[in-house]
Amino acid sequence: MTATTPVLVARELTRAAGGPARELPAALDGIGLEDAATVAVAELVARCGVPINTDEASIGVSVAHRGERVDHVLRLVRGGSVRAERSAEQAPCRLVFELADLVVALYGSQPSPPVGTHRFERLDDWFMTNGDPADPFRIIESYMKAMTTVLAAVSTAGRELNALAAKHVADKWGLWHWFTPHYDRHFERLRAEPVRVLEIGIGGYGDPDVGGGSLRVWRDYFPRGHVFGIDYFAKNGLDEERITTIQGSQDDSEFLRALAAEHGPFDIVIDDGSHINGHILTTFRELFPHVRNGGLYVVEDLWTAYAPGYGGQATSSAGEGTSIGLLKSVVDALHYEEWTSPDEGADAPSYAASTVGLHVYRNIAFLEKGVNAEGRIPSFAPRTVDYY
């Protein structure tokens, strides 16, 4: 194209985003990375809401195409407007989009997927050295909220839950983890129900009045639900009408059984506790039976399966005794009726007949509870291949 005014570029980007995917790269070649990136970033900024981050935040946005990229930095100030500057400075956080992905996210007719649209880069040392010693989490909170503002402009996936996580400073979205779109995908059908949600791990360590961000997220997300939280430390200062905290260890089987007897069955159980692999296995063994059919059991922070300091394994393939090892076993257990061992399922774990689905994402897994008894593939179905 010869005319490169922003209006014409935006028109061409809209047309390209609505056409066949195979034709998009060539269409973007015709527009050119420089012009397309400038207009796309301007569109992103225009779609941003009013920033709510406490302190000013700088978030890099890079747009790449055919091995080249254009860099910008977005400045977000609470109550103001988002400003974009052409800059390659090392921002504490940077989103890197392929031009085609960004164009489809902004101008396409289909909703953007919850993940897989960009790369994320973070300078961990910057957060360690630029925080206020008197309030070290303030800078983290600011960037969580700033990131939520920016990403809401390119995807509607989990938008309300993302905003709740930012509001209550729950680390399930916006800086360290990117869980909330997955939560929204699996929890949305239960929103109007009087669910009982149990989350292991409240946060705030020994202070009884600190933590509970996630509990407040679920309180707001499920307006008819009751949220229970357990923590190693007493958290009674966080109790309110629809939030109940209970002190205890997730590695104490007797405590967990008593908890389930008093407050269960649960619609949802979320393990965001110690992340110690042995604790994860104990908690699953004791609490999964107390999730009702149709409910969900969630395990966060699967990365510790590869961390020896958490009882994980320094290997590229975590095995028995880890959270990842448990999930691998669940895949086998789902198919226990198809096993061809001499005992034909006699050694199946207790959860085999009550697990109907497993969804694994980066650092988080969702197990669906139900009746897993569909019957074996018919006996007349060939068990050997004889047509090659």
CSV table of C-alpha atoms in Angstrom, one decimal:
chain,number,residue,atom,x,y,z
A,1,MET,CA,0.0,0.0,0.0
A,2,THR,CA,1.2,3.5,-0.7
A,3,ALA,CA,-0.9,5.6,1.6
A,4,THR,CA,0.2,5.2,5.2
A,5,THR,CA,-2.1,7.5,7.2
A,6,PRO,CA,-3.2,6.0,10.5
A,7,VAL,CA,-6.8,5.9,9.3
A,8,LEU,CA,-5.9,3.9,6.1
A,9,VAL,CA,-3.5,1.6,8.1
A,10,ALA,CA,-6.3,0.9,10.6
A,11,ARG,CA,-8.6,0.1,7.7
A,12,GLU,CA,-6.2,-2.3,6.2
A,13,LEU,CA,-5.5,-4.0,9.5
A,14,THR,CA,-9.2,-4.5,10.1
A,15,ARG,CA,-9.6,-6.0,6.6
A,16,ALA,CA,-6.6,-8.2,7.0
A,17,ALA,CA,-7.7,-9.5,10.4
A,18,GLY,CA,-11.1,-10.5,9.0
A,19,GLY,CA,-9.7,-12.4,6.1
A,20,PRO,CA,-8.2,-15.9,5.8
A,21,ALA,CA,-5.4,-16.6,8.3
A,22,ARG,CA,-3.1,-17.8,5.5
A,23,GLU,CA,-3.3,-14.5,3.8
A,24,LEU,CA,-2.6,-12.4,6.9
A,25,PRO,CA,1.3,-12.4,6.8
A,26,ALA,CA,1.4,-11.2,3.2
A,27,ALA,CA,-1.1,-8.5,4.0
A,28,LEU,CA,1.0,-7.3,6.9
A,29,ASP,CA,4.1,-7.4,4.6
A,30,GLY,CA,2.2,-4.9,2.4
A,31,ILE,CA,1.4,-2.6,5.2
A,32,GLY,CA,4.8,-2.8,6.8
A,33,LEU,CA,5.9,-3.5,10.4
A,34,GLU,CA,6.6,0.2,11.3
A,35,ASP,CA,3.2,1.5,10.3
A,36,ALA,CA,1.2,-1.5,11.5
A,37,ALA,CA,2.9,-1.6,14.9
A,38,THR,CA,2.4,2.1,15.5
A,39,VAL,CA,-1.3,2.0,14.7
A,40,ALA,CA,-1.8,-1.3,16.6
A,41,VAL,CA,-0.1,0.0,19.7
A,42,ALA,CA,-2.2,3.2,19.5
A,43,GLU,CA,-5.3,1.1,19.3
A,44,LEU,CA,-4.3,-0.9,22.3
A,45,VAL,CA,-3.7,2.3,24.3
A,46,ALA,CA,-7.1,3.7,23.2
A,47,ARG,CA,-8.8,0.6,24.5
A,48,CYS,CA,-7.1,0.7,27.9
A,49,GLY,CA,-9.2,1.7,30.9
A,50,VAL,CA,-8.2,4.2,33.5
A,51,PRO,CA,-5.2,2.9,35.4
A,52,ILE,CA,-5.7,1.9,39.0
A,53,ASN,CA,-2.1,1.1,39.9
A,54,THR,CA,-0.9,3.0,43.0
A,55,ASP,CA,2.5,3.9,41.7
A,56,GLU,CA,3.5,4.8,38.1
A,57,ALA,CA,4.3,1.7,36.1
A,58,SER,CA,6.2,1.3,32.8
A,59,ILE,CA,5.3,-1.7,30.7
A,60,GLY,CA,7.1,-2.5,27.5
A,61,VAL,CA,5.2,-3.6,24.4
A,62,SER,CA,7.1,-5.0,21.5
A,63,VAL,CA,5.6,-6.0,18.1
A,64,ALA,CA,7.6,-8.4,16.0
A,65,HIS,CA,7.3,-9.5,12.3
A,66,ARG,CA,9.6,-11.5,10.1
A,67,GLY,CA,12.5,-11.3,12.6
A,68,GLU,CA,12.3,-7.6,13.2
A,69,ARG,CA,10.5,-5.7,16.0
A,70,VAL,CA,9.3,-2.3,17.1
A,71,ASP,CA,9.5,-1.4,20.8
A,72,HIS,CA,7.3,0.9,22.8
A,73,VAL,CA,6.9,1.6,26.5
A,74,LEU,CA,3.5,2.3,28.1
A,75,ARG,CA,3.3,4.7,31.0
A,76,LEU,CA,0.4,4.1,33.4
A,77,VAL,CA,-0.4,6.6,36.1
A,78,ARG,CA,-3.3,6.1,38.5
A,79,GLY,CA,-6.4,8.1,37.4
A,80,GLY,CA,-4.7,9.3,34.2
A,81,SER,CA,-4.5,8.1,30.7
A,82,VAL,CA,-2.1,5.5,29.3
A,83,ARG,CA,0.7,7.0,27.3
A,84,ALA,CA,2.8,5.2,24.7
A,85,GLU,CA,6.4,6.1,23.8
A,86,ARG,CA,8.6,4.6,21.1
A,87,SER,CA,11.4,3.2,23.2
A,88,ALA,CA,13.5,0.1,23.7
A,89,GLU,CA,14.3,0.8,27.3
A,90,GLN,CA,14.4,-2.1,29.7
A,91,ALA,CA,11.0,-1.9,31.3
A,92,PRO,CA,10.4,-4.0,34.4
A,93,CYS,CA,7.8,-6.0,32.4
A,94,ARG,CA,7.5,-6.4,28.6
A,95,LEU,CA,4.8,-8.0,26.4
A,96,VAL,CA,6.1,-9.2,23.1
A,97,PHE,CA,3.5,-9.8,20.4
A,98,GLU,CA,3.9,-11.2,17.0
A,99,LEU,CA,2.2,-8.6,14.7
A,100,ALA,CA,-0.3,-11.1,13.3
A,101,ASP,CA,-1.4,-12.2,16.8
A,102,LEU,CA,-1.8,-8.6,18.0
A,103,VAL,CA,-3.7,-7.6,14.9
A,104,VAL,CA,-6.1,-10.5,15.3
A,105,ALA,CA,-6.6,-9.8,19.0
A,106,LEU,CA,-7.4,-6.1,18.3
A,107,TYR,CA,-9.3,-6.2,15.0
A,108,GLY,CA,-10.4,-9.8,14.6
A,109,SER,CA,-14.0,-11.0,14.8
A,110,GLN,CA,-13.4,-13.9,17.2
A,111,PRO,CA,-12.6,-13.5,21.0
A,112,SER,CA,-8.9,-13.8,21.7
A,113,PRO,CA,-7.8,-17.0,23.5
A,114,PRO,CA,-6.9,-16.7,27.2
A,115,VAL,CA,-3.2,-17.6,26.6
A,116,GLY,CA,-0.7,-18.0,23.8
A,117,THR,CA,-1.0,-14.5,22.3
A,118,HIS,CA,2.2,-13.1,23.6
A,119,ARG,CA,5.5,-13.7,25.4
A,120,PHE,CA,6.1,-12.1,28.8
A,121,GLU,CA,9.4,-10.8,30.0
A,122,ARG,CA,10.1,-9.7,33.6
A,123,LEU,CA,13.1,-8.2,35.3
A,124,ASP,CA,12.9,-9.9,38.8
A,125,ASP,CA,16.0,-8.0,40.1
A,126,TRP,CA,14.2,-4.7,39.3
A,127,PHE,CA,11.4,-5.5,41.7
A,128,MET,CA,13.8,-6.6,44.4
A,129,THR,CA,15.8,-3.3,44.2
A,130,ASN,CA,13.0,-0.8,43.5
A,131,GLY,CA,10.4,-1.7,46.2
A,132,ASP,CA,9.8,0.4,49.3
A,133,PRO,CA,11.5,-1.5,52.2
A,134,ALA,CA,8.6,-0.4,54.5
A,135,ASP,CA,6.0,-1.7,52.0
A,136,PRO,CA,7.8,-4.2,49.7
A,137,PHE,CA,4.6,-5.5,48.0
A,138,ARG,CA,3.4,-2.1,47.0
A,139,ILE,CA,5.4,-2.0,43.7
A,140,ILE,CA,4.3,-5.6,42.9
A,141,GLU,CA,0.7,-4.6,43.5
A,142,SER,CA,1.1,-1.6,41.2
A,143,TYR,CA,2.5,-3.7,38.3
A,144,MET,CA,-0.2,-6.4,38.8
A,145,LYS,CA,-2.9,-3.7,38.3
A,146,ALA,CA,-1.1,-2.0,35.5
A,147,MET,CA,-0.7,-5.3,33.6
A,148,THR,CA,-4.4,-6.0,34.1
A,149,THR,CA,-5.2,-2.7,32.5
A,150,VAL,CA,-3.1,-3.3,29.5
A,151,LEU,CA,-4.1,-7.0,28.8
A,152,ALA,CA,-7.8,-6.2,29.2
A,153,ALA,CA,-7.4,-4.1,26.0
A,154,VAL,CA,-6.4,-7.1,23.9
A,155,SER,CA,-8.5,-9.9,25.3
A,156,THR,CA,-11.9,-10.3,27.0
A,157,ALA,CA,-11.0,-13.8,28.4
A,158,GLY,CA,-11.6,-13.8,32.1
A,159,ARG,CA,-11.7,-10.0,32.2
A,160,GLU,CA,-14.0,-9.7,35.2
A,161,LEU,CA,-12.0,-12.3,37.2
A,162,ASN,CA,-8.7,-10.6,36.1
A,163,ALA,CA,-10.1,-7.3,37.5
A,164,LEU,CA,-11.1,-9.0,40.8
A,165,ALA,CA,-7.6,-10.5,41.2
A,166,ALA,CA,-6.1,-7.0,40.6
A,167,LYS,CA,-8.6,-5.3,43.0
A,168,HIS,CA,-7.8,-7.8,45.8
A,169,VAL,CA,-4.1,-8.2,45.0
A,170,ALA,CA,-4.4,-12.0,44.5
A,171,ASP,CA,-1.3,-13.3,42.7
A,172,LYS,CA,-3.4,-15.5,40.4
A,173,TRP,CA,-3.1,-12.9,37.6
A,174,GLY,CA,-1.0,-10.0,36.3
A,175,LEU,CA,2.7,-10.6,37.1
A,176,TRP,CA,3.7,-14.0,38.5
A,177,HIS,CA,0.9,-16.2,37.4
A,178,TRP,CA,-1.7,-16.1,34.6
A,179,PHE,CA,-4.4,-18.4,36.1
A,180,THR,CA,-7.6,-16.4,36.1
A,181,PRO,CA,-8.7,-17.0,32.5
A,182,HIS,CA,-8.4,-20.7,33.2
A,183,TYR,CA,-10.4,-20.3,36.4
A,184,ASP,CA,-13.0,-18.4,34.6
A,185,ARG,CA,-13.3,-21.1,31.9
A,186,HIS,CA,-13.9,-23.8,34.4
A,187,PHE,CA,-15.8,-22.0,37.1
A,188,GLU,CA,-18.1,-19.8,35.1
A,189,ARG,CA,-20.9,-22.4,35.0
A,190,LEU,CA,-21.0,-22.4,38.8
A,191,ARG,CA,-21.2,-18.6,39.3
A,192,ALA,CA,-24.9,-18.4,40.1
A,193,GLU,CA,-24.8,-21.4,42.5
A,194,PRO,CA,-24.5,-21.4,46.3
A,195,VAL,CA,-21.1,-23.1,46.0
A,196,ARG,CA,-18.8,-24.1,48.9
A,197,VAL,CA,-15.3,-23.2,47.9
A,198,LEU,CA,-12.3,-24.3,50.0
A,199,GLU,CA,-8.9,-22.7,49.3
A,200,ILE,CA,-5.7,-24.0,51.0
A,201,GLY,CA,-3.3,-21.2,51.7
A,202,ILE,CA,-4.5,-17.7,52.7
A,203,GLY,CA,-1.2,-15.7,52.7
A,204,GLY,CA,0.2,-13.0,55.0
A,205,TYR,CA,2.1,-15.5,57.1
A,206,GLY,CA,1.8,-15.0,60.8
A,207,ASP,CA,-0.3,-11.8,60.8
A,208,PRO,CA,-4.0,-12.7,61.5
A,209,ASP,CA,-5.3,-9.7,59.6
A,210,VAL,CA,-3.1,-9.9,56.5
A,211,GLY,CA,-3.8,-12.0,53.4
A,212,GLY,CA,-7.0,-13.4,52.1
A,213,GLY,CA,-6.9,-11.7,48.7
A,214,SER,CA,-8.0,-14.9,46.9
A,215,LEU,CA,-10.7,-15.5,49.4
A,216,ARG,CA,-12.2,-12.1,48.6
A,217,VAL,CA,-11.9,-12.8,44.9
A,218,TRP,CA,-14.0,-15.9,45.2
A,219,ARG,CA,-16.5,-14.2,47.5
A,220,ASP,CA,-17.1,-11.6,44.8
A,221,TYR,CA,-17.0,-14.0,41.9
A,222,PHE,CA,-19.6,-16.4,43.5
A,223,PRO,CA,-22.2,-14.0,44.9
A,224,ARG,CA,-24.1,-16.8,46.5
A,225,GLY,CA,-21.1,-18.8,47.6
A,226,HIS,CA,-19.4,-19.4,50.9
A,227,VAL,CA,-15.6,-19.4,50.9
A,228,PHE,CA,-13.5,-21.4,53.4
A,229,GLY,CA,-9.8,-20.8,53.7
A,230,ILE,CA,-7.2,-22.9,55.7
A,231,ASP,CA,-3.8,-21.8,56.7
A,232,TYR,CA,-1.0,-22.9,58.9
A,233,PHE,CA,-1.3,-19.6,60.8
A,234,ALA,CA,-4.5,-18.2,62.4
A,235,LYS,CA,-6.3,-15.9,60.1
A,236,ASN,CA,-9.4,-15.1,62.2
A,237,GLY,CA,-9.1,-11.4,61.4
A,238,LEU,CA,-10.2,-12.1,57.9
A,239,ASP,CA,-13.5,-13.8,58.8
A,240,GLU,CA,-16.7,-12.2,57.6
A,241,GLU,CA,-20.2,-13.2,56.6
A,242,ARG,CA,-19.3,-15.4,53.6
A,243,ILE,CA,-15.6,-16.1,54.4
A,244,THR,CA,-14.6,-18.5,57.1
A,245,THR,CA,-10.9,-19.2,58.0
A,246,ILE,CA,-9.6,-22.3,59.8
A,247,GLN,CA,-6.2,-22.9,61.2
A,248,GLY,CA,-4.5,-26.2,60.4
A,249,SER,CA,-1.8,-28.0,58.4
A,250,GLN,CA,-2.6,-29.3,55.0
A,251,ASP,CA,-0.2,-32.2,55.8
A,252,ASP,CA,-2.3,-33.3,58.8
A,253,SER,CA,-4.7,-36.0,57.5
A,254,GLU,CA,-6.7,-36.1,60.7
A,255,PHE,CA,-7.3,-32.3,60.5
A,256,LEU,CA,-8.3,-32.5,56.9
A,257,ARG,CA,-10.8,-35.3,57.5
A,258,ALA,CA,-12.4,-33.3,60.4
A,259,LEU,CA,-12.5,-30.2,58.2
A,260,ALA,CA,-14.3,-32.1,55.4
A,261,ALA,CA,-16.8,-33.7,57.9
A,262,GLU,CA,-17.7,-30.3,59.3
A,263,HIS,CA,-17.8,-28.1,56.2
A,264,GLY,CA,-18.0,-30.4,53.2
A,265,PRO,CA,-18.8,-31.6,50.7
A,266,PHE,CA,-17.2,-28.9,48.6
A,267,ASP,CA,-18.0,-27.8,45.1
A,268,ILE,CA,-14.4,-26.5,44.6
A,269,VAL,CA,-11.1,-27.2,46.4
A,270,ILE,CA,-8.1,-25.1,45.5
A,271,ASP,CA,-4.6,-26.1,46.7
A,272,ASP,CA,-2.6,-22.9,46.8
A,273,GLY,CA,-0.9,-23.9,50.1
A,274,SER,CA,2.7,-24.8,50.9
A,275,HIS,CA,3.4,-26.1,47.4
A,276,ILE,CA,5.5,-28.9,49.1
A,277,ASN,CA,4.9,-31.9,47.0
A,278,GLY,CA,4.3,-34.3,49.9
A,279,HIS,CA,1.7,-31.9,51.2
A,280,ILE,CA,0.0,-31.7,47.8
A,281,LEU,CA,-0.4,-35.4,47.7
A,282,THR,CA,-1.7,-35.7,51.3
A,283,THR,CA,-4.2,-33.0,50.6
A,284,PHE,CA,-5.4,-34.5,47.4
A,285,ARG,CA,-5.8,-38.0,49.0
A,286,GLU,CA,-7.9,-36.6,51.9
A,287,LEU,CA,-10.0,-33.9,50.2
A,288,PHE,CA,-10.7,-35.1,46.7
A,289,PRO,CA,-13.2,-37.6,48.0
A,290,HIS,CA,-15.1,-34.7,49.6
A,291,VAL,CA,-15.6,-32.8,46.3
A,292,ARG,CA,-19.1,-33.4,45.0
A,293,ASN,CA,-19.8,-34.9,41.6
A,294,GLY,CA,-19.7,-32.1,39.1
A,295,GLY,CA,-17.2,-30.2,41.2
A,296,LEU,CA,-13.5,-29.3,40.6
A,297,TYR,CA,-10.2,-29.9,42.4
A,298,VAL,CA,-7.5,-27.5,41.5
A,299,VAL,CA,-3.7,-27.7,42.1
A,300,GLU,CA,-1.6,-24.6,41.6
A,301,ASP,CA,2.2,-24.0,41.4
A,302,LEU,CA,3.1,-27.2,39.6
A,303,TRP,CA,6.6,-25.8,39.1
A,304,THR,CA,7.6,-27.1,42.5
A,305,ALA,CA,7.6,-30.6,41.1
A,306,TYR,CA,11.0,-29.7,39.6
A,307,ALA,CA,12.3,-27.9,42.8
A,308,PRO,CA,14.1,-30.2,45.2
A,309,GLY,CA,13.6,-27.6,48.0
A,310,TYR,CA,9.9,-28.4,47.8
A,311,GLY,CA,10.3,-32.1,47.6
A,312,GLY,CA,10.4,-32.0,43.8
A,313,GLN,CA,13.0,-33.5,41.4
A,314,ALA,CA,15.8,-31.8,39.6
A,315,THR,CA,14.8,-33.4,36.3
A,316,SER,CA,13.0,-32.7,33.1
A,317,SER,CA,10.4,-35.4,33.9
A,318,ALA,CA,9.0,-35.2,37.4
A,319,GLY,CA,7.8,-38.6,38.6
A,320,GLU,CA,6.3,-40.3,41.6
A,321,GLY,CA,6.0,-38.3,44.8
A,322,THR,CA,5.4,-35.0,42.9
A,323,SER,CA,2.4,-33.0,41.8
A,324,ILE,CA,3.3,-33.7,38.2
A,325,GLY,CA,3.7,-37.4,38.9
A,326,LEU,CA,0.2,-37.4,40.5
A,327,LEU,CA,-1.2,-35.8,37.3
A,328,LYS,CA,0.5,-38.4,35.1
A,329,SER,CA,-1.1,-41.1,37.3
A,330,VAL,CA,-4.5,-39.5,36.8
A,331,VAL,CA,-4.2,-39.9,33.1
A,332,ASP,CA,-3.8,-43.6,33.6
A,333,ALA,CA,-6.5,-43.7,36.2
A,334,LEU,CA,-9.0,-42.1,33.9
A,335,HIS,CA,-8.7,-45.2,31.6
A,336,TYR,CA,-8.7,-47.9,34.3
A,337,GLU,CA,-11.6,-49.7,32.7
A,338,GLU,CA,-9.4,-50.2,29.6
A,339,TRP,CA,-6.4,-51.6,31.4
A,340,THR,CA,-5.2,-55.0,30.1
A,341,SER,CA,-3.2,-56.1,33.1
A,342,PRO,CA,-4.1,-59.5,34.5
A,343,ASP,CA,-6.0,-57.9,37.4
A,344,GLU,CA,-8.0,-55.6,35.1
A,345,GLY,CA,-8.1,-52.6,37.3
A,346,ALA,CA,-7.7,-54.2,40.7
A,347,ASP,CA,-4.8,-51.9,41.4
A,348,ALA,CA,-6.6,-48.8,40.3
A,349,PRO,CA,-6.3,-45.9,42.7
A,350,SER,CA,-9.3,-44.9,44.7
A,351,TYR,CA,-9.9,-41.7,42.6
A,352,ALA,CA,-10.0,-43.6,39.3
A,353,ALA,CA,-13.7,-44.2,39.3
A,354,SER,CA,-14.5,-40.7,40.4
A,355,THR,CA,-12.3,-38.6,38.1
A,356,VAL,CA,-13.9,-37.7,34.7
A,357,GLY,CA,-11.6,-35.0,33.4
A,358,LEU,CA,-8.1,-33.5,33.7
A,359,HIS,CA,-7.1,-30.1,32.3
A,360,VAL,CA,-3.4,-29.1,32.7
A,361,TYR,CA,-2.1,-25.7,31.9
A,362,ARG,CA,1.2,-24.0,32.8
A,363,ASN,CA,1.6,-24.4,36.6
A,364,ILE,CA,-2.1,-25.2,37.2
A,365,ALA,CA,-4.3,-28.3,36.8
A,366,PHE,CA,-8.1,-28.8,37.1
A,367,LEU,CA,-9.6,-32.2,38.0
A,368,GLU,CA,-13.3,-32.8,37.3
A,369,LYS,CA,-15.2,-35.0,39.8
A,370,GLY,CA,-17.8,-37.4,38.6
A,371,VAL,CA,-18.7,-41.0,37.9
A,372,ASN,CA,-16.1,-42.6,35.6
A,373,ALA,CA,-17.8,-45.9,34.7
A,374,GLU,CA,-18.6,-45.8,31.0
A,375,GLY,CA,-17.7,-49.4,30.5
A,376,ARG,CA,-14.9,-50.9,28.4
A,377,ILE,CA,-14.6,-50.6,24.7
A,378,PRO,CA,-16.8,-53.6,23.4
A,379,SER,CA,-15.2,-57.0,23.4
A,380,PHE,CA,-15.8,-57.4,19.7
A,381,ALA,CA,-13.6,-54.4,19.0
A,382,PRO,CA,-10.2,-55.7,17.6
A,383,ARG,CA,-7.4,-55.7,20.2
A,384,THR,CA,-4.8,-56.3,17.5
A,385,VAL,CA,-4.1,-54.6,14.2
A,386,ASP,CA,-4.3,-57.1,11.3
A,387,TYR,CA,-4.9,-54.9,8.3
A,388,TYR,CA,-1.4,-53.8,7.6
